[in-house]
Amino acid sequence: MLNTVDLGRTVSKDDYKKELPELRSRLIAAQWALKNADVSVLLIIEGMDGSGRADVVNRLHEWLDPRGIQTHTFWNPSDEERERPPYWRYWRVLPATGQIAIFMGGWYRGILTDAVHGRIDKAMLEARLRPVLDIENMLAADRTLILKFWYQLPGDVQEKRLSRENATPDDRWPSAKAALKGRKALQEHAERILRRTDTAEAPWFIIEAEDERYRDLSTAYTLLEAMESRLATRTERRAAPLPPSEPALPHAASARVTVLDHVDLEARADPGDHGKHLERLQHELRDLLWKVYGKGLTTYLVFEGWDAAGKGSTIRYLTVGMDARLYRVIPYGAPSSHELAHHYLWRFWRQAPRAGRVAIFDRSWYGRVLVERVEGFCKPAEWQRAYHEINEFESQLDGDNGLVLKFWLHISPEEQLRRFEDRKSTPWKQYKITDEDWRNREKRDTYEAAVNEMVLRTDTEYAPWHLIASEDKKFGRLRVLEIVRDALAKRLEK
Amino acid sequence: MLNTVDLGRTVSKDDYKKELPELRSRLIAAQWALKNADVSVLLIIEGMDGSGRADVVNRLHEWLDPRGIQTHTFWNPSDEERERPPYWRYWRVLPATGQIAIFMGGWYRGILTDAVHGRIDKAMLEARLRPVLDIENMLAADRTLILKFWYQLPGDVQEKRLSRENATPDDRWPSAKAALKGRKALQEHAERILRRTDTAEAPWFIIEAEDERYRDLSTAYTLLEAMESRLATRTERRAAPLPPSEPALPHAASARVTVLDHVDLEARADPGDHGKHLERLQHELRDLLWKVYGKGLTTYLVFEGWDAAGKGSTIRYLTVGMDARLYRVIPYGAPSSHELAHHYLWRFWRQAPRAGRVAIFDRSWYGRVLVERVEGFCKPAEWQRAYHEINEFESQLDGDNGLVLKFWLHISPEEQLRRFEDRKSTPWKQYKITDEDWRNREKRDTYEAAVNEMVLRTDTEYAPWHLIASEDKKFGRLRVLEIVRDALAKRLEK
C-alpha cells in the first residue's frame, strides 16, 4: 500500500484558493447536519515523522466548527489510565453522536512503535491487533464513522522537513538522522499493520504529504464525502439483519431444557450453621480484599437474576464483609441522554474502578441481551452482536490484573410469586415492586431463552457464569460469598 | 469541643437489638425519599486512629441501600489529580441529588495532617481553611446536606485498639506507640480546625467511639434526623432572599453609565496591516504554547459577549495559532439531567484540562449571572451568591500553575442588528441565528446591567476581564490575540 503512493500529486495555490470556499462551507454544513443524525465521527491520524500530521489536524480545526471537534493525544498514560484496562483511555474520550474526535495515533501508536523497535514478534503483533479490529468493528457497527489517515513522505523530503523542525511528542524519533535510519523498518511494519486493519468499516487512506495543499485538501475531501454519503443514507446500518444466532427448536418441552433447568432449586442452607458460616465468610473476605488491594488486582462482580431473586440483599451480605473504602456498588438505571449518545458499553467502561478496588454491578451490560432483547429496546442485530462485544470487553477487564465473576440468581416462578406478594403486603418493601415486575413475570419463557443463550455464549474461562440456586435465600448468599472468597484466594496465589 | 466528650456513653446489646429494626427501616425510607427530593447528602468522616471510622462507614453501607451510597477515600492523589486545582478530586466525586457520598477525611485530611506535623503555621492554616468554608457553604446553599463526624477515643482505649489492629491507609500513624505520642498534637489541632469549621450549614458532630454500639447508632440517628428534617421542610433553602446586591440608581441616563459605555467602539484595525499582524500573532502564540506546555502551566480562556459579537470567529482565529493537541474548545449548551443534579459549577470543574493545556470556554459559568439571571432560570439568591462562588472557583483555577483570562466582546445594538440581518440572508449562516437571539436583543438594557455587575464583581487581579471593542471584527480579534500573547509571555517570565 505504501510503496505505490509516491505519485507526486499537487495542488497549485490558485486551485487551492478556488476550491477552498466551497469545500469549507460544505464541511461546516455536513458537520452541522451530523448533530441531528445520530452519527459520530472518529478520525485516526498516523504517518511518518515530518509528514505534518499536526498541521493537518490544525487545518481541520480551522475549517470545521471547533465546538464540535476534539483532538486527543495519547502520550504517556497517566497513572489512572495505567490502573485500568489499556483501552479505557480511548473509551473515555470516544466521540458522542454529533461530535468529531481526532485521535493522534490512537490505538495504533503503541503497536507500531513496539513493532518498529522489535519489541513484539509477528504473533504478538496479531494479538495486539485483535482488540483494534474488535473496537473498530464495534464502533462502526454502532454509529461511528471511522476514517484512518496515513501520511506518507519520500525520504529526501522527510529529511529536509525534519532538519528544520523540532520534534513534538508525536514524533517517533528525536532527529532527522534517526528518523531516516528507522524509515525502512517503519514503512515495513506500517505496511503490515495497515493492510491487516484496512476494513470496509474502518478504511485507511494513504495520503501523500509532500505537497501540503494536496495533503490538507484531500484529507478534508475524504472526510467531507464520507460524512455526506453517511448523511445521505440514513438507513440504520447497525440494525441490518444478521442470520439467526440460535438453533430452531422442536416444540417438545424436553427439547427446550435450558441451563437453568439444571440448577438444583432444592438446595438449602443448614439453618443452624448459617449465621456462623456467613460471619466467617465475611471475615475472610475482608482480609482477602486488603491483600487484593495490596497487589493492585481489580475485581468485577456482576449480578443478574430474576426479579426478587435477592440481588440486592446478596450484595448487602457480601459487602458487609468488605471495607467500604474498597468497593463500589453500581446500580443499573435507564441510560442518560449523554450515555445514549455513545456505544452501550461506554457507560460501563466509565465505571471501571482503579486498581485494587471492587466494582459490584447490580445488573449490568447484560441488559443488552436480556431486557433490551426481550422488550425490543434494541434491534436483533444489536443484541446478536453484543455477545462477542461483551466477551471482548470482559477479556479486557480480566487483562493482567482483573478478576471477573458473574452470578445469575435463580428462583422458581412459584417462589417469585410468593416474594412479590410479600413485597406488596409489607409497607417498607413496597417500593421494590412495580408493575414492570409483574409484566416481566408473564414473559418468563422468553426471558429464560435469553438467559440460556446468554450463559452459553458468554460463559468464558476468564469470566465464568455462576448459576446460583436462590430458592433458599440463605443458601444462595452463602454460595455467592464462597465463590467470591475461593476465586479471590486462588487469584492471589497466581 | 473535644475535651468535653468523654462522657462514657454506651448502648447495651439488648437496647441495640431493640432499637435497630426501626432505625434501619426509617433510614431506608429516608434514603428512598431523598431520590425524589432534589437533595444530596455528604458525610465527612474524621477522627482518631483506632476510633473505627471505617467500621462506622461499613455499618452505614450495611444499613442503607448500597446502590445509593458511595464512599470515597483520598489517599495519594493520582497524577491526573495533581495536574489540576487541588479541589478537583473532590468535585469529581461530589454526590448528585438523591445520592449519599461519604468522604473519608475529605478536604480535612491533608490540612490536619500538615498541622499535626508542624508543616503549616496558624496563618497558613487559616488560608487552607478558607476554601473549605467556601465549598461547604456553596454546597449547603445549593442542595447538599453536609454532616461532619469526628470520632473521639480516650487514650487507654486507643492504645488497646491500635495494638491489636493493622494500620490502614486512613490511619495517621503506623503504630499504637506513634499514635499515642502524636495524640496531644492531633487533639489540639483538630480542636482548632473543628471549631473554625463548625458552621450551621455544615456542623461537626463529636461522637464518642469507645462503645461501638453507641458510636454506630448515634451516627445513624444523626444522619437519619438530619435527612428526615430536611425532607420535612421542603422550602427551597437555596432560594432564601438575600439583600439586594447593587445600589439603586436614579433614572437619569448619566447615572446609569456602565463599564461597557467606556469601551471605545470606534476602534478600527489598520486594514493594510491586519493580515500580516494576525499571522505574526498566531505564529508567536504557537511557540508560546509549547513553552507553556513544557512548564505545565494551564490556561483558561473565557469568552462571553453579545450575540453575533464574534465569539466563534475570534476563537477560530485564536486557535489557528495553536496546536490542536494542546487546546480544547468547550461550548456551553443546555445542561444535561446529570449536570442539573449537581451544583452549577460542577460541569465546569469536570472540564478542567490537564497541566500544560488550554481550555477555551465559548460561554461559561457566567451564564449563571447573565442568561440565568435575566431570564429568571435561577432565583435571585442563587445568582447573587454566584459572584463569590465564581471568584473562588477562578482563584482555584489560577492556583500555582494557572492563567485565567476573560473576554467580553462588545458591539453596539446597531452593529448587532446589521449582523443579524446578514445572518438571516446568508444561507450558510442561518443556523447561527435563532428566535432567541431576537428576544435577547430586546432585553439589551437588562443584560447590560447584568454585564456591568458581573464585571464589577468578578474582575480580579488573578482573573481579569478584558472588554473588547468588536464593532470592527478585525480589531477585536487582534486585541484578543495580543492580550493572550502578552499574558502568556508574562506568565512564562514568572
PDB file of C-alpha atoms in Angstrom, chain B residues 144-296:
ATOM      1  CA  THR B 144     -26.376  19.356  49.771  1.00  0.00           C
ATOM      2  CA  LEU B 145     -26.951  18.253  53.343  1.00  0.00           C
ATOM      3  CA  ILE B 146     -23.479  18.214  54.917  1.00  0.00           C
ATOM      4  CA  LEU B 147     -22.774  16.348  58.152  1.00  0.00           C
ATOM      5  CA  LYS B 148     -19.300  16.001  59.596  1.00  0.00           C
ATOM      6  CA  PHE B 149     -18.370  13.416  62.204  1.00  0.00           C
ATOM      7  CA  TRP B 150     -15.367  13.321  64.483  1.00  0.00           C
ATOM      8  CA  TYR B 151     -14.756  10.088  66.407  1.00  0.00           C
ATOM      9  CA  GLN B 152     -13.037  10.555  69.719  1.00  0.00           C
ATOM     10  CA  LEU B 153     -11.390   7.974  71.949  1.00  0.00           C
ATOM     11  CA  PRO B 154      -9.780   8.032  75.416  1.00  0.00           C
ATOM     12  CA  GLY B 155      -6.049   7.367  75.335  1.00  0.00           C
ATOM     13  CA  ASP B 156      -6.073   3.982  77.046  1.00  0.00           C
ATOM     14  CA  VAL B 157      -8.779   2.621  74.785  1.00  0.00           C
ATOM     15  CA  GLN B 158      -6.958   3.920  71.755  1.00  0.00           C
ATOM     16  CA  GLU B 159      -3.773   2.176  72.811  1.00  0.00           C
ATOM     17  CA  LYS B 160      -5.568  -1.125  73.301  1.00  0.00           C
ATOM     18  CA  ARG B 161      -7.352  -0.930  69.971  1.00  0.00           C
ATOM     19  CA  LEU B 162      -4.360   0.054  67.918  1.00  0.00           C
ATOM     20  CA  SER B 163      -2.129  -2.607  69.360  1.00  0.00           C
ATOM     21  CA  ARG B 164      -4.396  -5.335  68.031  1.00  0.00           C
ATOM     22  CA  GLU B 165      -5.092  -3.971  64.539  1.00  0.00           C
ATOM     23  CA  ASN B 166      -3.091  -3.290  61.414  1.00  0.00           C
ATOM     24  CA  ALA B 167      -2.931   0.303  60.255  1.00  0.00           C
ATOM     25  CA  THR B 168      -4.967   1.145  57.139  1.00  0.00           C
ATOM     26  CA  PRO B 169      -4.182   3.966  54.705  1.00  0.00           C
ATOM     27  CA  ASP B 170      -6.590   6.171  56.654  1.00  0.00           C
ATOM     28  CA  ASP B 171      -4.528   5.957  59.810  1.00  0.00           C
ATOM     29  CA  ARG B 172      -2.152   8.780  60.553  1.00  0.00           C
ATOM     30  CA  TRP B 173       0.407   6.739  62.399  1.00  0.00           C
ATOM     31  CA  PRO B 174       1.901   3.343  61.674  1.00  0.00           C
ATOM     32  CA  SER B 175       1.718   2.060  65.257  1.00  0.00           C
ATOM     33  CA  ALA B 176      -0.051   2.437  68.574  1.00  0.00           C
ATOM     34  CA  LYS B 177       3.060   3.964  70.078  1.00  0.00           C
ATOM     35  CA  ALA B 178       3.338   6.655  67.438  1.00  0.00           C
ATOM     36  CA  ALA B 179      -0.368   7.418  67.634  1.00  0.00           C
ATOM     37  CA  LEU B 180      -0.216   7.933  71.374  1.00  0.00           C
ATOM     38  CA  LYS B 181       2.802  10.145  71.048  1.00  0.00           C
ATOM     39  CA  GLY B 182       1.026  12.276  68.457  1.00  0.00           C
ATOM     40  CA  ARG B 183      -2.265  12.242  70.300  1.00  0.00           C
ATOM     41  CA  LYS B 184      -1.913  15.555  72.061  1.00  0.00           C
ATOM     42  CA  ALA B 185      -0.887  17.415  68.912  1.00  0.00           C
ATOM     43  CA  LEU B 186      -3.731  15.858  66.970  1.00  0.00           C
ATOM     44  CA  GLN B 187      -6.286  16.782  69.582  1.00  0.00           C
ATOM     45  CA  GLU B 188      -5.011  20.326  69.788  1.00  0.00           C
ATOM     46  CA  HIS B 189      -5.081  20.941  66.059  1.00  0.00           C
ATOM     47  CA  ALA B 190      -8.295  19.054  65.493  1.00  0.00           C
ATOM     48  CA  GLU B 191      -9.911  21.197  68.171  1.00  0.00           C
ATOM     49  CA  ARG B 192      -8.915  24.366  66.348  1.00  0.00           C
ATOM     50  CA  ILE B 193      -9.913  23.120  62.921  1.00  0.00           C
ATOM     51  CA  LEU B 194     -13.242  21.750  64.069  1.00  0.00           C
ATOM     52  CA  ARG B 195     -14.135  24.921  65.902  1.00  0.00           C
ATOM     53  CA  ARG B 196     -13.196  27.037  62.920  1.00  0.00           C
ATOM     54  CA  THR B 197     -15.313  24.967  60.519  1.00  0.00           C
ATOM     55  CA  ASP B 198     -18.277  24.159  62.715  1.00  0.00           C
ATOM     56  CA  THR B 199     -20.956  26.135  60.893  1.00  0.00           C
ATOM     57  CA  ALA B 200     -24.723  25.962  60.888  1.00  0.00           C
ATOM     58  CA  GLU B 201     -24.615  24.833  57.267  1.00  0.00           C
ATOM     59  CA  ALA B 202     -22.066  22.092  57.859  1.00  0.00           C
ATOM     60  CA  PRO B 203     -21.906  21.166  61.532  1.00  0.00           C
ATOM     61  CA  TRP B 204     -19.438  18.843  63.226  1.00  0.00           C
ATOM     62  CA  PHE B 205     -20.721  16.033  65.408  1.00  0.00           C
ATOM     63  CA  ILE B 206     -18.311  14.738  68.015  1.00  0.00           C
ATOM     64  CA  ILE B 207     -19.034  11.095  68.695  1.00  0.00           C
ATOM     65  CA  GLU B 208     -17.586   9.008  71.490  1.00  0.00           C
ATOM     66  CA  ALA B 209     -16.156   5.956  69.829  1.00  0.00           C
ATOM     67  CA  GLU B 210     -15.369   3.783  72.809  1.00  0.00           C
ATOM     68  CA  ASP B 211     -18.653   1.885  72.778  1.00  0.00           C
ATOM     69  CA  GLU B 212     -19.135   0.662  69.243  1.00  0.00           C
ATOM     70  CA  ARG B 213     -22.876   0.280  69.507  1.00  0.00           C
ATOM     71  CA  TYR B 214     -23.253   3.826  70.759  1.00  0.00           C
ATOM     72  CA  ARG B 215     -20.879   5.079  68.083  1.00  0.00           C
ATOM     73  CA  ASP B 216     -22.744   3.441  65.218  1.00  0.00           C
ATOM     74  CA  LEU B 217     -26.246   4.146  66.467  1.00  0.00           C
ATOM     75  CA  SER B 218     -25.632   7.794  67.240  1.00  0.00           C
ATOM     76  CA  THR B 219     -24.038   8.290  63.833  1.00  0.00           C
ATOM     77  CA  ALA B 220     -27.009   6.690  62.139  1.00  0.00           C
ATOM     78  CA  TYR B 221     -29.550   8.615  64.235  1.00  0.00           C
ATOM     79  CA  THR B 222     -27.789  11.869  63.420  1.00  0.00           C
ATOM     80  CA  LEU B 223     -27.896  11.122  59.740  1.00  0.00           C
ATOM     81  CA  LEU B 224     -31.488   9.954  59.970  1.00  0.00           C
ATOM     82  CA  GLU B 225     -32.787  13.001  61.791  1.00  0.00           C
ATOM     83  CA  ALA B 226     -30.933  15.353  59.517  1.00  0.00           C
ATOM     84  CA  MET B 227     -32.398  13.644  56.467  1.00  0.00           C
ATOM     85  CA  GLU B 228     -35.889  13.490  57.908  1.00  0.00           C
ATOM     86  CA  SER B 229     -35.934  17.103  58.941  1.00  0.00           C
ATOM     87  CA  ARG B 230     -34.565  18.210  55.596  1.00  0.00           C
ATOM     88  CA  LEU B 231     -37.182  16.132  53.826  1.00  0.00           C
ATOM     89  CA  ALA B 232     -39.931  17.574  56.021  1.00  0.00           C
ATOM     90  CA  THR B 233     -39.068  21.199  55.264  1.00  0.00           C
ATOM     91  CA  ARG B 234     -39.283  21.264  51.545  1.00  0.00           C
ATOM     92  CA  THR B 235     -38.853  25.026  51.384  1.00  0.00           C
ATOM     93  CA  GLU B 236     -36.126  25.923  48.982  1.00  0.00           C
ATOM     94  CA  ARG B 237     -33.319  26.967  51.258  1.00  0.00           C
ATOM     95  CA  ARG B 238     -31.115  27.911  48.396  1.00  0.00           C
ATOM     96  CA  ALA B 239     -33.591  30.487  47.202  1.00  0.00           C
ATOM     97  CA  ALA B 240     -33.998  32.311  50.506  1.00  0.00           C
ATOM     98  CA  PRO B 241     -33.904  36.010  49.642  1.00  0.00           C
ATOM     99  CA  LEU B 242     -30.733  37.993  50.193  1.00  0.00           C
ATOM    100  CA  PRO B 243     -30.390  41.771  50.440  1.00  0.00           C
ATOM    101  CA  PRO B 244     -30.047  43.479  47.065  1.00  0.00           C
ATOM    102  CA  SER B 245     -26.531  43.328  45.736  1.00  0.00           C
ATOM    103  CA  GLU B 246     -26.405  46.601  43.871  1.00  0.00           C
ATOM    104  CA  PRO B 247     -27.097  50.250  44.655  1.00  0.00           C
ATOM    105  CA  ALA B 248     -30.477  51.503  43.449  1.00  0.00           C
ATOM    106  CA  LEU B 249     -29.989  54.052  40.680  1.00  0.00           C
ATOM    107  CA  PRO B 250     -31.512  57.404  39.729  1.00  0.00           C
ATOM    108  CA  HIS B 251     -33.363  57.416  36.431  1.00  0.00           C
ATOM    109  CA  ALA B 252     -31.050  59.801  34.601  1.00  0.00           C
ATOM    110  CA  ALA B 253     -29.085  58.084  31.828  1.00  0.00           C
ATOM    111  CA  SER B 254     -25.903  59.694  33.098  1.00  0.00           C
ATOM    112  CA  ALA B 255     -26.408  57.854  36.367  1.00  0.00           C
ATOM    113  CA  ARG B 256     -26.730  54.554  34.563  1.00  0.00           C
ATOM    114  CA  VAL B 257     -23.475  54.533  32.686  1.00  0.00           C
ATOM    115  CA  THR B 258     -21.964  51.041  32.674  1.00  0.00           C
ATOM    116  CA  VAL B 259     -18.486  49.688  32.156  1.00  0.00           C
ATOM    117  CA  LEU B 260     -19.473  48.947  28.588  1.00  0.00           C
ATOM    118  CA  ASP B 261     -20.071  52.627  27.851  1.00  0.00           C
ATOM    119  CA  HIS B 262     -16.365  53.135  28.354  1.00  0.00           C
ATOM    120  CA  VAL B 263     -15.412  50.771  25.567  1.00  0.00           C
ATOM    121  CA  ASP B 264     -14.316  52.732  22.502  1.00  0.00           C
ATOM    122  CA  LEU B 265     -16.362  51.174  19.722  1.00  0.00           C
ATOM    123  CA  GLU B 266     -14.718  53.451  17.157  1.00  0.00           C
ATOM    124  CA  ALA B 267     -11.503  51.452  17.360  1.00  0.00           C
ATOM    125  CA  ARG B 268     -10.530  50.064  13.955  1.00  0.00           C
ATOM    126  CA  ALA B 269      -7.775  47.759  12.787  1.00  0.00           C
ATOM    127  CA  ASP B 270      -5.421  49.062  10.122  1.00  0.00           C
ATOM    128  CA  PRO B 271      -6.834  47.224   7.088  1.00  0.00           C
ATOM    129  CA  GLY B 272      -3.499  47.192   5.274  1.00  0.00           C
ATOM    130  CA  ASP B 273      -1.543  45.699   8.119  1.00  0.00           C
ATOM    131  CA  HIS B 274      -4.213  43.414   9.556  1.00  0.00           C
ATOM    132  CA  GLY B 275      -3.442  40.139   7.799  1.00  0.00           C
ATOM    133  CA  LYS B 276       0.268  40.254   8.485  1.00  0.00           C
ATOM    134  CA  HIS B 277      -0.244  41.286  12.059  1.00  0.00           C
ATOM    135  CA  LEU B 278      -2.640  38.403  12.618  1.00  0.00           C
ATOM    136  CA  GLU B 279      -0.262  35.873  11.134  1.00  0.00           C
ATOM    137  CA  ARG B 280       2.609  37.097  13.254  1.00  0.00           C
ATOM    138  CA  LEU B 281       0.474  36.830  16.382  1.00  0.00           C
ATOM    139  CA  GLN B 282      -0.647  33.323  15.509  1.00  0.00           C
ATOM    140  CA  HIS B 283       2.934  32.304  14.978  1.00  0.00           C
ATOM    141  CA  GLU B 284       4.020  33.746  18.302  1.00  0.00           C
ATOM    142  CA  LEU B 285       1.141  32.031  20.058  1.00  0.00           C
ATOM    143  CA  ARG B 286       2.109  28.668  18.688  1.00  0.00           C
ATOM    144  CA  ASP B 287       5.631  28.950  20.034  1.00  0.00           C
ATOM    145  CA  LEU B 288       4.460  30.273  23.371  1.00  0.00           C
ATOM    146  CA  LEU B 289       2.001  27.431  23.876  1.00  0.00           C
ATOM    147  CA  TRP B 290       4.637  24.759  23.504  1.00  0.00           C
ATOM    148  CA  LYS B 291       6.698  26.572  26.126  1.00  0.00           C
ATOM    149  CA  VAL B 292       3.646  26.796  28.348  1.00  0.00           C
ATOM    150  CA  TYR B 293       3.108  23.083  27.822  1.00  0.00           C
ATOM    151  CA  GLY B 294       6.701  22.397  28.756  1.00  0.00           C
ATOM    152  CA  LYS B 295       6.249  24.276  32.010  1.00  0.00           C
ATOM    153  CA  GLY B 296       2.979  22.532  32.845  1.00  0.00           C
TER     154      GLY B 296
END
